[in-house]
mmCIF file of C-alpha atoms and ligand atoms in Angstrom:
data_model
loop_
_atom_site.group_PDB
_atom_site.id
_atom_site.type_symbol
_atom_site.label_atom_id
_atom_site.label_comp_id
_atom_site.label_asym_id
_atom_site.label_seq_id
_atom_site.Cartn_x
_atom_site.Cartn_y
_atom_site.Cartn_z
ATOM 1 C CA UNK A 1 -54.682 151.705 79.296
ATOM 2 C CA UNK A 2 -55.132 154.443 76.759
ATOM 3 C CA UNK A 3 -54.921 154.347 72.951
ATOM 4 C CA UNK A 4 -51.959 152.923 71.087
ATOM 5 C CA UNK A 5 -50.428 156.284 70.382
ATOM 6 C CA UNK A 6 -50.254 157.152 74.058
ATOM 7 C CA UNK A 7 -48.925 153.710 74.933
ATOM 8 C CA UNK A 8 -46.105 154.209 72.435
ATOM 9 C CA UNK A 9 -45.423 157.650 73.920
ATOM 10 C CA UNK A 10 -45.139 156.031 77.370
ATOM 11 C CA UNK A 11 -42.715 153.412 76.045
ATOM 12 C CA UNK A 12 -40.599 156.107 74.377
ATOM 13 C CA UNK A 13 -40.568 158.083 77.640
ATOM 14 C CA UNK A 14 -39.355 154.950 79.387
ATOM 15 C CA UNK A 15 -36.542 154.418 76.860
ATOM 16 C CA UNK A 16 -35.485 158.009 77.364
ATOM 17 C CA UNK A 17 -35.585 157.794 81.163
ATOM 18 C CA UNK A 18 -33.659 154.503 81.183
ATOM 19 C CA UNK A 19 -31.018 155.843 78.779
ATOM 20 C CA UNK A 20 -30.530 158.898 81.025
ATOM 21 C CA UNK A 21 -30.339 156.826 84.195
ATOM 22 C CA UNK A 22 -27.899 154.279 82.767
ATOM 23 C CA UNK A 23 -25.781 157.118 81.428
ATOM 24 C CA UNK A 24 -25.742 158.718 84.899
ATOM 25 C CA UNK A 25 -24.852 155.376 86.513
ATOM 26 C CA UNK A 26 -22.099 154.407 84.047
ATOM 27 C CA UNK A 27 -19.258 154.891 86.534
ATOM 28 C CA UNK A 28 -21.189 153.176 89.295
ATOM 29 C CA UNK A 29 -21.805 150.096 87.099
ATOM 30 C CA UNK A 30 -18.176 150.166 85.952
ATOM 31 C CA UNK A 31 -17.006 150.163 89.576
ATOM 32 C CA UNK A 32 -19.223 147.205 90.422
ATOM 33 C CA UNK A 33 -17.969 145.301 87.369
ATOM 34 C CA UNK A 34 -14.343 146.106 88.144
ATOM 35 C CA UNK A 35 -14.683 144.313 91.483
ATOM 36 C CA UNK A 36 -16.022 141.047 90.027
ATOM 37 C CA UNK A 37 -15.531 141.281 86.241
ATOM 38 C CA UNK A 38 -13.775 143.281 83.557
ATOM 39 C CA UNK A 39 -15.081 146.793 84.263
ATOM 40 C CA UNK A 40 -17.135 147.105 81.083
ATOM 41 C CA UNK A 41 -20.741 146.814 82.279
ATOM 42 C CA UNK A 42 -21.230 150.580 82.603
ATOM 43 C CA UNK A 43 -19.832 151.305 79.149
ATOM 44 C CA UNK A 44 -21.693 148.338 77.633
ATOM 45 C CA UNK A 45 -25.045 149.406 79.002
ATOM 46 C CA UNK A 46 -24.733 153.109 78.315
ATOM 47 C CA UNK A 47 -23.653 152.442 74.725
ATOM 48 C CA UNK A 48 -26.618 150.065 74.338
ATOM 49 C CA UNK A 49 -29.281 152.372 75.712
ATOM 50 C CA UNK A 50 -27.902 155.360 73.811
ATOM 51 C CA UNK A 51 -28.333 153.292 70.631
ATOM 52 C CA UNK A 52 -31.802 152.171 71.735
ATOM 53 C CA UNK A 53 -32.824 155.803 72.213
ATOM 54 C CA UNK A 54 -31.381 156.825 68.827
ATOM 55 C CA UNK A 55 -33.042 153.977 66.984
ATOM 56 C CA UNK A 56 -36.493 154.537 68.522
ATOM 57 C CA UNK A 57 -36.497 158.335 68.361
ATOM 58 C CA UNK A 58 -38.676 158.479 65.237
ATOM 59 C CA UNK A 59 -41.070 155.702 66.226
ATOM 60 C CA UNK A 60 -43.932 157.795 67.661
ATOM 61 C CA UNK A 61 -46.328 156.211 65.138
ATOM 62 C CA UNK A 62 -45.128 152.630 65.636
ATOM 63 C CA UNK A 63 -46.809 150.114 67.934
ATOM 64 C CA UNK A 64 -45.491 149.757 71.503
ATOM 65 C CA UNK A 65 -44.392 146.183 70.671
ATOM 66 C CA UNK A 66 -42.330 147.400 67.693
ATOM 67 C CA UNK A 67 -40.604 150.042 69.813
ATOM 68 C CA UNK A 68 -39.741 147.466 72.470
ATOM 69 C CA UNK A 69 -38.486 145.073 69.810
ATOM 70 C CA UNK A 70 -36.242 147.789 68.371
ATOM 71 C CA UNK A 71 -34.827 148.408 71.848
ATOM 72 C CA UNK A 72 -33.983 144.708 72.005
ATOM 73 C CA UNK A 73 -32.232 144.650 68.633
ATOM 74 C CA UNK A 74 -30.284 147.815 69.493
ATOM 75 C CA UNK A 75 -29.079 146.219 72.734
ATOM 76 C CA UNK A 76 -28.119 142.980 70.974
ATOM 77 C CA UNK A 77 -25.968 144.828 68.468
ATOM 78 C CA UNK A 78 -24.452 147.415 70.845
ATOM 79 C CA UNK A 79 -24.066 146.073 74.392
ATOM 80 C CA UNK A 80 -21.816 143.059 73.835
ATOM 81 C CA UNK A 81 -20.429 140.958 76.686
ATOM 82 C CA UNK A 82 -22.591 138.398 78.448
ATOM 83 C CA UNK A 83 -25.264 140.924 79.286
ATOM 84 C CA UNK A 84 -25.934 142.175 75.717
ATOM 85 C CA UNK A 85 -27.546 139.022 74.324
ATOM 86 C CA UNK A 86 -29.304 138.398 77.651
ATOM 87 C CA UNK A 87 -30.836 141.871 77.863
ATOM 88 C CA UNK A 88 -31.357 142.408 74.144
ATOM 89 C CA UNK A 89 -32.431 138.924 73.112
ATOM 90 C CA UNK A 90 -34.852 138.639 76.004
ATOM 91 C CA UNK A 91 -36.432 142.044 75.420
ATOM 92 C CA UNK A 92 -36.763 141.225 71.730
ATOM 93 C CA UNK A 93 -38.423 137.883 72.384
ATOM 94 C CA UNK A 94 -40.726 139.235 75.104
ATOM 95 C CA UNK A 95 -41.848 142.158 72.918
ATOM 96 C CA UNK A 96 -44.218 139.764 71.112
ATOM 97 C CA UNK A 97 -46.288 139.607 74.321
ATOM 98 C CA UNK A 98 -47.193 143.267 73.777
ATOM 99 C CA UNK A 99 -48.738 142.690 70.336
ATOM 100 C CA UNK A 100 -52.218 143.600 71.602
ATOM 101 C CA UNK A 101 -50.943 146.605 73.548
ATOM 102 C CA UNK A 102 -49.989 147.235 77.161
ATOM 103 C CA UNK A 103 -52.787 145.446 78.980
ATOM 104 C CA UNK A 104 -52.247 144.067 82.485
ATOM 105 C CA UNK A 105 -52.089 140.505 81.138
ATOM 106 C CA UNK A 106 -49.664 141.544 78.394
ATOM 107 C CA UNK A 107 -47.280 143.153 80.854
ATOM 108 C CA UNK A 108 -47.287 140.014 83.032
ATOM 109 C CA UNK A 109 -46.648 137.894 79.942
ATOM 110 C CA UNK A 110 -43.866 140.263 78.884
ATOM 111 C CA UNK A 111 -42.180 140.032 82.284
ATOM 112 C CA UNK A 112 -42.437 136.262 82.443
ATOM 113 C CA UNK A 113 -41.186 135.729 78.903
ATOM 114 C CA UNK A 114 -38.298 138.093 79.585
ATOM 115 C CA UNK A 115 -37.290 136.157 82.706
ATOM 116 C CA UNK A 116 -37.694 132.764 81.015
ATOM 117 C CA UNK A 117 -35.555 133.855 78.079
ATOM 118 C CA UNK A 118 -32.800 135.210 80.333
ATOM 119 C CA UNK A 119 -32.799 131.891 82.183
ATOM 120 C CA UNK A 120 -32.955 129.765 79.009
ATOM 121 C CA UNK A 121 -30.016 131.587 77.480
ATOM 122 C CA UNK A 122 -27.869 132.184 80.546
ATOM 123 C CA UNK A 123 -28.799 129.091 82.517
ATOM 124 C CA UNK A 124 -28.592 130.992 85.809
ATOM 125 C CA UNK A 125 -30.769 130.243 88.812
ATOM 126 C CA UNK A 126 -31.570 132.422 91.802
ATOM 127 C CA UNK A 127 -28.525 132.400 94.064
ATOM 128 C CA UNK A 128 -25.969 132.310 91.221
ATOM 129 C CA UNK A 129 -25.246 136.041 91.720
ATOM 130 C CA UNK A 130 -26.550 137.401 88.409
ATOM 131 C CA UNK A 131 -29.340 139.629 87.091
ATOM 132 C CA UNK A 132 -31.656 136.659 87.710
ATOM 133 C CA UNK A 133 -31.480 137.445 91.454
ATOM 134 C CA UNK A 134 -33.177 140.784 90.818
ATOM 135 C CA UNK A 135 -35.521 139.484 88.120
ATOM 136 C CA UNK A 136 -37.023 136.425 89.758
ATOM 137 C CA UNK A 137 -38.384 138.257 92.806
ATOM 138 C CA UNK A 138 -39.494 141.206 90.666
ATOM 139 C CA UNK A 139 -41.417 139.102 88.152
ATOM 140 C CA UNK A 140 -42.991 136.848 90.803
ATOM 141 C CA UNK A 141 -44.012 139.840 92.880
ATOM 142 C CA UNK A 142 -45.513 141.636 89.893
ATOM 143 C CA UNK A 143 -47.661 138.688 88.881
ATOM 144 C CA UNK A 144 -48.696 137.801 92.427
ATOM 145 C CA UNK A 145 -49.586 141.408 93.246
ATOM 146 C CA UNK A 146 -51.937 141.597 90.267
ATOM 147 C CA UNK A 147 -53.350 138.095 90.115
ATOM 148 C CA UNK A 148 -53.578 137.169 93.789
ATOM 149 C CA UNK A 149 -53.587 140.468 95.664
ATOM 150 C CA UNK A 150 -55.686 142.274 93.065
ATOM 151 C CA UNK A 151 -53.499 145.370 93.137
ATOM 152 C CA UNK A 152 -53.449 147.897 90.296
ATOM 153 C CA UNK A 153 -50.470 147.468 87.906
ATOM 154 C CA UNK A 154 -48.703 150.583 89.190
ATOM 155 C CA UNK A 155 -48.762 149.357 92.791
ATOM 156 C CA UNK A 156 -47.744 145.882 91.602
ATOM 157 C CA UNK A 157 -44.809 147.401 89.738
ATOM 158 C CA UNK A 158 -43.716 149.360 92.793
ATOM 159 C CA UNK A 159 -43.715 146.172 94.867
ATOM 160 C CA UNK A 160 -41.777 144.452 92.091
ATOM 161 C CA UNK A 161 -39.130 147.182 92.157
ATOM 162 C CA UNK A 162 -38.873 146.726 95.882
ATOM 163 C CA UNK A 163 -38.442 142.999 95.478
ATOM 164 C CA UNK A 164 -35.737 143.607 92.856
ATOM 165 C CA UNK A 165 -33.923 145.885 95.279
ATOM 166 C CA UNK A 166 -33.905 143.199 97.931
ATOM 167 C CA UNK A 167 -32.693 140.759 95.257
ATOM 168 C CA UNK A 168 -29.791 143.080 94.437
ATOM 169 C CA UNK A 169 -28.811 143.252 98.109
ATOM 170 C CA UNK A 170 -29.075 139.492 98.283
ATOM 171 C CA UNK A 171 -26.334 139.180 95.603
ATOM 172 C CA UNK A 172 -23.718 140.745 97.908
ATOM 173 C CA UNK A 173 -22.917 137.738 100.134
ATOM 174 C CA UNK A 174 -23.257 135.197 97.307
ATOM 175 C CA UNK A 175 -20.452 133.353 95.566
ATOM 176 C CA UNK A 176 -20.883 133.780 91.788
ATOM 177 C CA UNK A 177 -21.676 130.630 89.850
ATOM 178 C CA UNK A 178 -22.255 132.156 86.395
ATOM 179 C CA UNK A 179 -20.526 134.656 84.165
ATOM 180 C CA UNK A 180 -17.122 136.220 84.570
ATOM 181 C CA UNK A 181 -17.530 136.739 88.317
ATOM 182 C CA UNK A 182 -17.601 132.955 88.778
ATOM 183 C CA UNK A 183 -13.897 132.843 87.776
ATOM 184 C CA UNK A 184 -13.171 134.601 91.065
ATOM 185 C CA UNK A 185 -14.660 131.816 93.157
ATOM 186 C CA UNK A 186 -14.907 132.887 96.799
ATOM 187 C CA UNK A 187 -13.373 136.250 96.002
ATOM 188 C CA UNK A 188 -16.694 137.248 94.430
ATOM 189 C CA UNK A 189 -18.302 137.154 97.898
ATOM 190 C CA UNK A 190 -19.037 140.585 99.353
ATOM 191 C CA UNK A 191 -19.610 142.356 96.025
ATOM 192 C CA UNK A 192 -22.895 143.466 94.489
ATOM 193 C CA UNK A 193 -23.698 142.031 91.075
ATOM 194 C CA UNK A 194 -23.512 144.629 88.272
ATOM 195 C CA UNK A 195 -26.219 143.075 86.067
ATOM 196 C CA UNK A 196 -28.683 142.771 88.951
ATOM 197 C CA UNK A 197 -27.959 146.413 89.727
ATOM 198 C CA UNK A 198 -28.566 147.631 86.161
ATOM 199 C CA UNK A 199 -31.784 145.579 86.125
ATOM 200 C CA UNK A 200 -32.930 147.445 89.248
ATOM 201 C CA UNK A 201 -32.099 150.840 87.704
ATOM 202 C CA UNK A 202 -34.170 149.977 84.643
ATOM 203 C CA UNK A 203 -37.108 148.866 86.781
ATOM 204 C CA UNK A 204 -36.909 152.043 88.874
ATOM 205 C CA UNK A 205 -37.153 154.146 85.728
ATOM 206 C CA UNK A 206 -40.056 152.047 84.405
ATOM 207 C CA UNK A 207 -41.849 152.696 87.681
ATOM 208 C CA UNK A 208 -41.261 156.452 87.507
ATOM 209 C CA UNK A 209 -42.565 156.640 83.961
ATOM 210 C CA UNK A 210 -45.509 154.337 84.746
ATOM 211 C CA UNK A 211 -46.422 156.623 87.667
ATOM 212 C CA UNK A 212 -46.794 159.497 85.208
ATOM 213 C CA UNK A 213 -49.087 157.496 82.945
ATOM 214 C CA UNK A 214 -51.144 155.284 85.280
ATOM 215 C CA UNK A 215 -53.457 155.702 88.263
ATOM 216 C CA UNK A 216 -52.737 153.883 91.492
ATOM 217 C CA UNK A 217 -50.454 154.099 94.454
ATOM 218 C CA UNK A 218 -46.680 153.725 94.380
ATOM 219 C CA UNK A 219 -45.935 151.642 97.430
ATOM 220 C CA UNK A 220 -42.249 150.858 97.784
ATOM 221 C CA UNK A 221 -40.682 149.170 100.785
ATOM 222 C CA UNK A 222 -42.974 146.154 100.789
ATOM 223 C CA UNK A 223 -42.414 143.333 103.244
ATOM 224 C CA UNK A 224 -43.357 140.238 101.252
ATOM 225 C CA UNK A 225 -40.702 137.502 100.956
ATOM 226 C CA UNK A 226 -38.126 138.202 98.279
ATOM 227 C CA UNK A 227 -37.626 134.804 96.694
ATOM 228 C CA UNK A 228 -40.321 132.142 96.591
ATOM 229 C CA UNK A 229 -38.998 128.967 98.248
ATOM 230 C CA UNK A 230 -39.580 126.788 95.201
ATOM 231 C CA UNK A 231 -37.043 128.835 93.229
ATOM 232 C CA UNK A 232 -34.300 128.140 95.733
ATOM 233 C CA UNK A 233 -34.603 124.368 95.586
ATOM 234 C CA UNK A 234 -31.999 122.627 93.493
HETATM 235 P P1 LIG B 1 -19.314 140.469 80.697
HETATM 236 O O1 LIG B 1 -19.455 139.674 81.962
HETATM 237 O O2 LIG B 1 -19.233 139.603 79.482
HETATM 238 O O3 LIG B 1 -18.196 141.466 80.805
HETATM 239 P P2 LIG B 1 -21.189 142.552 81.392
HETATM 240 O O4 LIG B 1 -20.103 143.063 82.259
HETATM 241 O O5 LIG B 1 -21.836 143.543 80.499
HETATM 242 O O6 LIG B 1 -20.677 141.308 80.537
HETATM 243 O O7 LIG B 1 -22.339 141.926 82.286
HETATM 244 C C1 LIG B 1 -22.074 141.238 83.472
HETATM 245 C C2 LIG B 1 -23.396 140.846 84.105
HETATM 246 O O8 LIG B 1 -24.066 139.901 83.269
HETATM 247 C C3 LIG B 1 -23.258 140.132 85.435
HETATM 248 O O9 LIG B 1 -23.174 141.060 86.496
HETATM 249 C C4 LIG B 1 -24.489 139.272 85.525
HETATM 250 O O10 LIG B 1 -25.582 139.934 86.161
HETATM 251 C C5 LIG B 1 -24.857 139.063 84.079
HETATM 252 N N1 LIG B 1 -24.601 137.674 83.671
HETATM 253 C C6 LIG B 1 -23.438 137.134 83.307
HETATM 254 N N2 LIG B 1 -23.599 135.820 82.995
HETATM 255 C C7 LIG B 1 -24.913 135.551 83.197
HETATM 256 C C8 LIG B 1 -25.730 134.382 83.048
HETATM 257 N N3 LIG B 1 -25.224 133.234 82.623
HETATM 258 N N4 LIG B 1 -27.051 134.483 83.339
HETATM 259 C C9 LIG B 1 -27.571 135.658 83.761
HETATM 260 N N5 LIG B 1 -26.860 136.800 83.905
HETATM 261 C C10 LIG B 1 -25.553 136.730 83.636
HETATM 262 MG MG1 LIG B 2 -18.093 142.893 82.290
#
């Protein structure tokens, strides 16, 4: 990619776009969380990303990794609930992968560290009806698209967003096994997971901003399998 200054500008654009999107989706996320939780996911996330935008506003001269780290700390202190430490702590930890800038390898490393940290801290597996159901297919698809299919990062990201969308849909028929929704037992079946949904919104905004900054084709609606079989084995 381009020089550090432009990379930071792209990251700040992404923070801005995500904060706007989450703000616009607050009621939608609240509705999803009222069906299976305590109706705070919309408020939690919009408070968190508003703080992330405020705290990064003056960081045009910082490194991209420092901006991402600040987003993580803002989310940790502002989001609360189960999702705050998962989102914030994982973004903060994964930001170290961007120390050398936003190279292809660094973005793969970022995505994988983010997913690993969410799973280490939340102990959720694919099929538990959480944000992990959007993340696992997205992260696997991103890496595979670059490393095995040799696609440019932008196209890889668009396939990853697609995979996340299928992961979100896949949460609907599941019975929740983690988080507040698990208290509902079978009554959680038939509802879409709020955290998987907010994960998808964030990825969609990352894709839009990446499309403004990178060459390559945006190719949504891919047909590759959503979840690799090995992740579904107990
Ligand atoms: P809370 O459940 O504490 O009210 P939120 O409503 O902000 O927190 O977030 C709920 C979302 O957090 C869920 O929809 C789910 O995606 C995610 N979540 C909850 N517990 C876990 C977990 N152990 N691992 C991964 N994600 C989880
Ligand atoms: Mg909640």
